[in-house]
């Protein structure tokens, strides 16, 4: 992997992925809605640019110029509509397929759309936090969109364990499919698993989950 473009590069998870990629010597472009000079604590060596996942033409142009593209954009948590982020992914799927992109597409998913040991989505389980319900609903639909995407698109989604918080990477991590392998993951561990997958793909056109080892 030579180049990586990260949408949401200043967010909690996106910034960790950006930093891990830069530390591995990857040529990283960090896309943020902020002006580049407004980025707090920029990662050394990263080129920051202004952009938005909703600008389909701009995303498609950046996908055409990179080896891998990461979308680390959370769903709404302020009571606003889930539709804009869902529509953005739908438009991207269509545009990237029409373009014939060869970039690997990496989506940061949401834990609320993964499954409990009882086989129901966390978002539908009793006691699931109301503040995260809309975000979980959006990622359930976004995953369905990518699963139905044309076979030409090489995508993968990585979701965190039910709890994620800033922190350094652990010495090891656990991977699973629909049900989390553990209850907690740090952003550092998440970023390590993300870059390991981008460098040596082991999952294609599917979602997997990471937890601290």
Tab-separated table of N, CA and C in Angstrom, residues 37-148:
chain	number	residue	atom	x	y	z
A	37	UNK	N	-5.577	24.527	7.886
A	37	UNK	CA	-4.866	25.264	8.929
A	37	UNK	C	-5.596	25.242	10.271
A	38	UNK	N	-6.839	24.750	10.272
A	38	UNK	CA	-7.613	24.681	11.510
A	38	UNK	C	-7.519	23.314	12.191
A	39	UNK	N	-6.798	22.387	11.589
A	39	UNK	CA	-6.671	21.056	12.177
A	39	UNK	C	-5.822	21.132	13.442
A	40	UNK	N	-6.400	20.702	14.549
A	40	UNK	CA	-5.659	20.678	15.811
A	40	UNK	C	-4.816	19.411	15.878
A	41	UNK	N	-3.602	19.525	16.347
A	41	UNK	CA	-2.695	18.386	16.476
A	41	UNK	C	-2.565	17.583	15.178
A	42	UNK	N	-2.206	18.232	14.079
A	42	UNK	CA	-2.049	17.500	12.829
A	42	UNK	C	-0.940	16.456	12.931
A	43	UNK	N	-1.113	15.358	12.226
A	43	UNK	CA	-0.108	14.292	12.211
A	43	UNK	C	1.003	14.684	11.248
A	44	UNK	N	2.227	14.597	11.693
A	44	UNK	CA	3.367	14.969	10.859
A	44	UNK	C	3.396	14.139	9.590
A	45	UNK	N	3.596	14.808	8.468
A	45	UNK	CA	3.711	14.121	7.191
A	45	UNK	C	2.401	13.911	6.461
A	46	UNK	N	1.269	14.197	7.124
A	46	UNK	CA	-0.046	14.021	6.497
A	46	UNK	C	-0.439	15.298	5.768
A	47	UNK	N	-0.962	15.148	4.567
A	47	UNK	CA	-1.483	16.285	3.805
A	47	UNK	C	-2.975	16.412	4.095
A	48	UNK	N	-3.385	17.508	4.707
A	48	UNK	CA	-4.791	17.712	5.033
A	48	UNK	C	-5.463	18.567	3.963
A	49	UNK	N	-6.666	18.155	3.583
A	49	UNK	CA	-7.452	18.886	2.594
A	49	UNK	C	-8.890	18.978	3.100
A	50	UNK	N	-9.608	19.942	2.572
A	50	UNK	CA	-11.010	20.109	2.951
A	50	UNK	C	-11.902	19.291	2.025
A	51	UNK	N	-12.845	18.565	2.602
A	51	UNK	CA	-13.759	17.764	1.795
A	51	UNK	C	-14.871	17.199	2.649
A	52	UNK	N	-15.850	16.612	1.987
A	52	UNK	CA	-17.015	16.073	2.682
A	52	UNK	C	-17.495	14.829	1.952
A	53	UNK	N	-17.909	13.819	2.695
A	53	UNK	CA	-18.370	12.578	2.097
A	53	UNK	C	-19.598	12.802	1.210
A	54	UNK	N	-20.323	13.892	1.456
A	54	UNK	CA	-21.501	14.190	0.655
A	54	UNK	C	-21.196	14.773	-0.711
A	55	UNK	N	-19.949	15.158	-0.942
A	55	UNK	CA	-19.539	15.694	-2.238
A	55	UNK	C	-19.074	14.524	-3.108
A	56	UNK	N	-20.008	13.875	-3.757
A	56	UNK	CA	-19.727	12.621	-4.456
A	56	UNK	C	-18.653	12.771	-5.520
A	57	UNK	N	-18.714	13.827	-6.295
A	57	UNK	CA	-17.736	14.003	-7.377
A	57	UNK	C	-16.325	14.152	-6.816
A	58	UNK	N	-16.197	14.875	-5.718
A	58	UNK	CA	-14.882	15.069	-5.111
A	58	UNK	C	-14.356	13.754	-4.538
A	59	UNK	N	-15.227	12.988	-3.885
A	59	UNK	CA	-14.807	11.700	-3.344
A	59	UNK	C	-14.358	10.776	-4.466
A	60	UNK	N	-15.115	10.733	-5.548
A	60	UNK	CA	-14.759	9.871	-6.678
A	60	UNK	C	-13.411	10.266	-7.262
A	61	UNK	N	-13.159	11.561	-7.350
A	61	UNK	CA	-11.871	12.024	-7.874
A	61	UNK	C	-10.729	11.607	-6.959
A	62	UNK	N	-10.947	11.684	-5.648
A	62	UNK	CA	-9.901	11.281	-4.708
A	62	UNK	C	-9.709	9.765	-4.725
A	63	UNK	N	-10.787	9.022	-4.896
A	63	UNK	CA	-10.671	7.567	-4.984
A	63	UNK	C	-9.853	7.148	-6.197
A	64	UNK	N	-9.978	7.914	-7.277
A	64	UNK	CA	-9.241	7.593	-8.501
A	64	UNK	C	-7.744	7.853	-8.354
A	65	UNK	N	-7.368	8.608	-7.316
A	65	UNK	CA	-5.970	9.005	-7.156
A	65	UNK	C	-5.304	8.353	-5.949
A	66	UNK	N	-5.927	7.323	-5.374
A	66	UNK	CA	-5.370	6.694	-4.179
A	66	UNK	C	-5.476	5.182	-4.281
A	67	UNK	N	-4.649	4.484	-3.502
A	67	UNK	CA	-4.730	3.023	-3.461
A	67	UNK	C	-5.856	2.546	-2.560
A	68	UNK	N	-6.073	3.265	-1.457
A	68	UNK	CA	-7.084	2.889	-0.475
A	68	UNK	C	-7.787	4.144	0.012
A	69	UNK	N	-9.084	4.013	0.277
A	69	UNK	CA	-9.842	5.161	0.780
A	69	UNK	C	-10.665	4.720	1.981
A	70	UNK	N	-10.544	5.479	3.070
A	70	UNK	CA	-11.224	5.166	4.322
A	70	UNK	C	-12.336	6.178	4.565
A	71	UNK	N	-13.497	5.667	4.976
A	71	UNK	CA	-14.605	6.536	5.375
A	71	UNK	C	-14.860	6.317	6.861
A	72	UNK	N	-14.376	7.247	7.673
A	72	UNK	CA	-14.568	7.181	9.117
A	72	UNK	C	-15.493	8.321	9.520
A	73	UNK	N	-16.739	8.191	9.102
A	73	UNK	CA	-17.738	9.248	9.303
A	73	UNK	C	-18.874	8.682	10.143
A	74	UNK	N	-19.055	9.144	11.376
A	74	UNK	CA	-20.135	8.617	12.215
A	74	UNK	C	-21.497	9.085	11.737
A	75	UNK	N	-22.509	8.360	12.151
A	75	UNK	CA	-23.872	8.780	11.865
A	75	UNK	C	-24.306	9.866	12.840
A	76	UNK	N	-25.530	10.370	12.685
A	76	UNK	CA	-25.998	11.484	13.520
A	76	UNK	C	-26.235	11.064	14.967
A	77	UNK	N	-25.871	11.965	15.877
A	77	UNK	CA	-26.111	11.717	17.303
A	77	UNK	C	-26.851	12.889	17.952
A	78	UNK	N	-27.303	13.826	17.145
A	78	UNK	CA	-27.924	15.038	17.693
A	78	UNK	C	-29.408	15.127	17.370
A	79	UNK	N	-29.991	13.999	16.988
A	79	UNK	CA	-31.406	13.996	16.651
A	79	UNK	C	-31.699	14.354	15.211
A	80	UNK	N	-30.652	14.650	14.419
A	80	UNK	CA	-30.866	14.983	13.012
A	80	UNK	C	-31.130	13.726	12.195
A	81	UNK	N	-31.545	13.906	10.974
A	81	UNK	CA	-31.941	12.790	10.116
A	81	UNK	C	-30.761	11.898	9.774
A	82	UNK	N	-31.034	10.591	9.706
A	82	UNK	CA	-30.013	9.637	9.279
A	82	UNK	C	-29.860	9.630	7.761
A	83	UNK	N	-30.794	10.226	7.061
A	83	UNK	CA	-30.839	10.075	5.610
A	83	UNK	C	-29.628	10.644	4.877
A	84	UNK	N	-29.072	11.809	5.272
A	84	UNK	CA	-27.935	12.336	4.517
A	84	UNK	C	-26.735	11.386	4.447
A	85	UNK	N	-26.363	10.738	5.542
A	85	UNK	CA	-25.210	9.845	5.497
A	85	UNK	C	-25.536	8.578	4.706
A	86	UNK	N	-26.769	8.113	4.792
A	86	UNK	CA	-27.175	6.942	3.999
A	86	UNK	C	-27.162	7.298	2.517
A	87	UNK	N	-27.713	8.445	2.179
A	87	UNK	CA	-27.733	8.890	0.781
A	87	UNK	C	-26.319	9.093	0.241
A	88	UNK	N	-25.422	9.588	1.090
A	88	UNK	CA	-24.040	9.813	0.661
A	88	UNK	C	-23.385	8.496	0.267
A	89	UNK	N	-23.584	7.452	1.075
A	89	UNK	CA	-23.001	6.153	0.744
A	89	UNK	C	-23.644	5.560	-0.512
A	90	UNK	N	-24.951	5.720	-0.652
A	90	UNK	CA	-25.624	5.210	-1.851
A	90	UNK	C	-25.081	5.877	-3.108
A	91	UNK	N	-24.884	7.194	-3.038
A	91	UNK	CA	-24.356	7.927	-4.191
A	91	UNK	C	-22.916	7.514	-4.494
A	92	UNK	N	-22.136	7.279	-3.445
A	92	UNK	CA	-20.752	6.866	-3.643
A	92	UNK	C	-20.662	5.502	-4.314
A	93	UNK	N	-21.485	4.588	-3.871
A	93	UNK	CA	-21.484	3.247	-4.467
A	93	UNK	C	-21.745	3.341	-5.962
A	94	UNK	N	-22.740	4.118	-6.335
A	94	UNK	CA	-23.077	4.269	-7.750
A	94	UNK	C	-21.936	4.924	-8.520
A	95	UNK	N	-21.396	6.019	-7.966
A	95	UNK	CA	-20.342	6.759	-8.667
A	95	UNK	C	-19.063	5.955	-8.790
A	96	UNK	N	-18.663	5.273	-7.721
A	96	UNK	CA	-17.419	4.513	-7.756
A	96	UNK	C	-17.531	3.294	-8.671
A	97	UNK	N	-18.708	2.701	-8.718
A	97	UNK	CA	-18.914	1.581	-9.639
A	97	UNK	C	-18.874	2.054	-11.084
A	98	UNK	N	-19.540	3.167	-11.361
A	98	UNK	CA	-19.532	3.713	-12.729
A	98	UNK	C	-18.124	4.105	-13.150
A	99	UNK	N	-17.350	4.608	-12.203
A	99	UNK	CA	-15.992	5.039	-12.484
A	99	UNK	C	-15.055	3.855	-12.709
A	100	UNK	N	-15.419	2.713	-12.144
A	100	UNK	CA	-14.540	1.556	-12.229
A	100	UNK	C	-13.340	1.685	-11.311
A	101	UNK	N	-13.546	2.288	-10.137
A	101	UNK	CA	-12.435	2.529	-9.224
A	101	UNK	C	-11.720	1.237	-8.855
A	102	UNK	N	-10.414	1.337	-8.703
A	102	UNK	CA	-9.624	0.194	-8.243
A	102	UNK	C	-9.174	0.387	-6.794
A	103	UNK	N	-9.539	1.500	-6.186
A	103	UNK	CA	-9.166	1.749	-4.791
A	103	UNK	C	-9.896	0.773	-3.879
A	104	UNK	N	-9.195	0.322	-2.847
A	104	UNK	CA	-9.866	-0.482	-1.826
A	104	UNK	C	-10.632	0.467	-0.912
A	105	UNK	N	-11.869	0.106	-0.609
A	105	UNK	CA	-12.772	0.968	0.140
A	105	UNK	C	-12.934	0.393	1.547
A	106	UNK	N	-12.605	1.199	2.549
A	106	UNK	CA	-12.631	0.755	3.939
A	106	UNK	C	-13.599	1.642	4.704
A	107	UNK	N	-14.645	1.050	5.272
A	107	UNK	CA	-15.659	1.803	5.996
A	107	UNK	C	-15.569	1.488	7.472
A	108	UNK	N	-15.512	2.523	8.308
A	108	UNK	CA	-15.584	2.343	9.751
A	108	UNK	C	-17.049	2.236	10.130
A	109	UNK	N	-17.443	1.070	10.629
A	109	UNK	CA	-18.839	0.825	10.958
A	109	UNK	C	-19.164	1.170	12.402
A	110	UNK	N	-20.396	0.877	12.790
A	110	UNK	CA	-20.856	1.174	14.135
A	110	UNK	C	-21.166	-0.090	14.913
A	111	UNK	N	-20.836	-0.081	16.193
A	111	UNK	CA	-21.062	-1.262	17.033
A	111	UNK	C	-22.543	-1.567	17.211
A	112	UNK	N	-23.376	-0.539	17.163
A	112	UNK	CA	-24.800	-0.750	17.395
A	112	UNK	C	-25.477	-1.600	16.346
A	113	UNK	N	-24.856	-1.729	15.178
A	113	UNK	CA	-25.431	-2.559	14.114
A	113	UNK	C	-24.837	-3.962	14.091
A	114	UNK	N	-24.026	-4.314	15.120
A	114	UNK	CA	-23.559	-5.684	15.280
A	114	UNK	C	-24.526	-6.422	16.203
A	115	UNK	N	-24.274	-7.695	16.433
A	115	UNK	CA	-25.270	-8.531	17.101
A	115	UNK	C	-24.849	-8.953	18.508
A	116	UNK	N	-25.830	-9.038	19.388
A	116	UNK	CA	-25.625	-9.553	20.742
A	116	UNK	C	-25.469	-11.072	20.682
A	117	UNK	N	-25.018	-11.693	21.778
A	117	UNK	CA	-24.943	-13.159	21.796
A	117	UNK	C	-26.294	-13.827	21.527
A	118	UNK	N	-27.380	-13.090	21.797
A	118	UNK	CA	-28.725	-13.651	21.567
A	118	UNK	C	-29.167	-13.524	20.122
A	119	UNK	N	-28.361	-12.842	19.291
A	119	UNK	CA	-28.661	-12.771	17.871
A	119	UNK	C	-29.521	-11.595	17.446
A	120	UNK	N	-29.633	-10.560	18.294
A	120	UNK	CA	-30.355	-9.357	17.884
A	120	UNK	C	-29.342	-8.204	17.813
A	121	UNK	N	-29.617	-7.224	16.992
A	121	UNK	CA	-28.709	-6.093	16.914
A	121	UNK	C	-28.711	-5.339	18.240
A	122	UNK	N	-27.511	-4.852	18.610
A	122	UNK	CA	-27.402	-4.095	19.851
A	122	UNK	C	-28.384	-2.933	19.874
A	123	UNK	N	-28.614	-2.305	18.720
A	123	UNK	CA	-29.517	-1.154	18.664
A	123	UNK	C	-30.943	-1.509	19.045
A	124	UNK	N	-31.297	-2.777	18.922
A	124	UNK	CA	-32.653	-3.229	19.236
A	124	UNK	C	-32.745	-3.886	20.609
A	125	UNK	N	-31.626	-3.947	21.315
A	125	UNK	CA	-31.601	-4.598	22.622
A	125	UNK	C	-32.088	-3.646	23.706
A	126	UNK	N	-32.711	-4.164	24.748
A	126	UNK	CA	-33.155	-3.305	25.856
A	126	UNK	C	-31.973	-2.551	26.456
A	127	UNK	N	-32.195	-1.284	26.738
A	127	UNK	CA	-31.169	-0.485	27.380
A	127	UNK	C	-30.160	0.149	26.447
A	128	UNK	N	-30.309	-0.069	25.137
A	128	UNK	CA	-29.357	0.555	24.219
A	128	UNK	C	-29.508	2.072	24.312
A	129	UNK	N	-28.390	2.821	24.423
A	129	UNK	CA	-28.477	4.272	24.627
A	129	UNK	C	-29.226	4.987	23.506
A	130	UNK	N	-30.187	5.781	23.866
A	130	UNK	CA	-31.008	6.483	22.877
A	130	UNK	C	-30.177	7.423	22.016
A	131	UNK	N	-29.118	7.997	22.589
A	131	UNK	CA	-28.283	8.950	21.843
A	131	UNK	C	-27.572	8.300	20.662
A	132	UNK	N	-27.401	6.990	20.706
A	132	UNK	CA	-26.672	6.294	19.643
A	132	UNK	C	-27.584	5.514	18.702
A	133	UNK	N	-28.888	5.593	18.947
A	133	UNK	CA	-29.830	4.799	18.166
A	133	UNK	C	-29.810	5.183	16.690
A	134	UNK	N	-29.853	6.478	16.390
A	134	UNK	CA	-29.892	6.923	14.999
A	134	UNK	C	-28.622	6.506	14.258
A	135	UNK	N	-27.483	6.664	14.908
A	135	UNK	CA	-26.222	6.264	14.277
A	135	UNK	C	-26.221	4.772	13.976
A	136	UNK	N	-26.695	3.978	14.918
A	136	UNK	CA	-26.755	2.533	14.712
A	136	UNK	C	-27.698	2.173	13.570
A	137	UNK	N	-28.840	2.841	13.513
A	137	UNK	CA	-29.791	2.597	12.430
A	137	UNK	C	-29.155	2.923	11.082
A	138	UNK	N	-28.402	4.031	11.030
A	138	UNK	CA	-27.792	4.424	9.761
A	138	UNK	C	-26.776	3.392	9.309
A	139	UNK	N	-25.967	2.860	10.230
A	139	UNK	CA	-24.941	1.905	9.814
A	139	UNK	C	-25.513	0.547	9.464
A	140	UNK	N	-26.650	0.187	10.021
A	140	UNK	CA	-27.312	-1.039	9.583
A	140	UNK	C	-27.717	-0.908	8.115
A	141	UNK	N	-28.252	0.254	7.752
A	141	UNK	CA	-28.659	0.465	6.362
A	141	UNK	C	-27.461	0.635	5.431
A	142	UNK	N	-26.410	1.298	5.914
A	142	UNK	CA	-25.207	1.488	5.096
A	142	UNK	C	-24.564	0.140	4.791
A	143	UNK	N	-24.508	-0.745	5.775
A	143	UNK	CA	-23.950	-2.081	5.530
A	143	UNK	C	-24.762	-2.813	4.466
A	144	UNK	N	-26.079	-2.707	4.538
A	144	UNK	CA	-26.921	-3.351	3.517
A	144	UNK	C	-26.635	-2.788	2.129
A	145	UNK	N	-26.410	-1.482	2.042
A	145	UNK	CA	-26.098	-0.868	0.751
A	145	UNK	C	-24.809	-1.432	0.166
A	146	UNK	N	-23.773	-1.535	1.003
A	146	UNK	CA	-22.499	-2.053	0.496
A	146	UNK	C	-22.591	-3.534	0.157
A	147	UNK	N	-23.357	-4.280	0.923
A	147	UNK	CA	-23.525	-5.709	0.610
A	147	UNK	C	-24.196	-5.909	-0.741
A	148	UNK	N	-25.018	-4.947	-1.135
A	148	UNK	CA	-25.704	-5.031	-2.426
A	148	UNK	C	-24.934	-4.327	-3.540
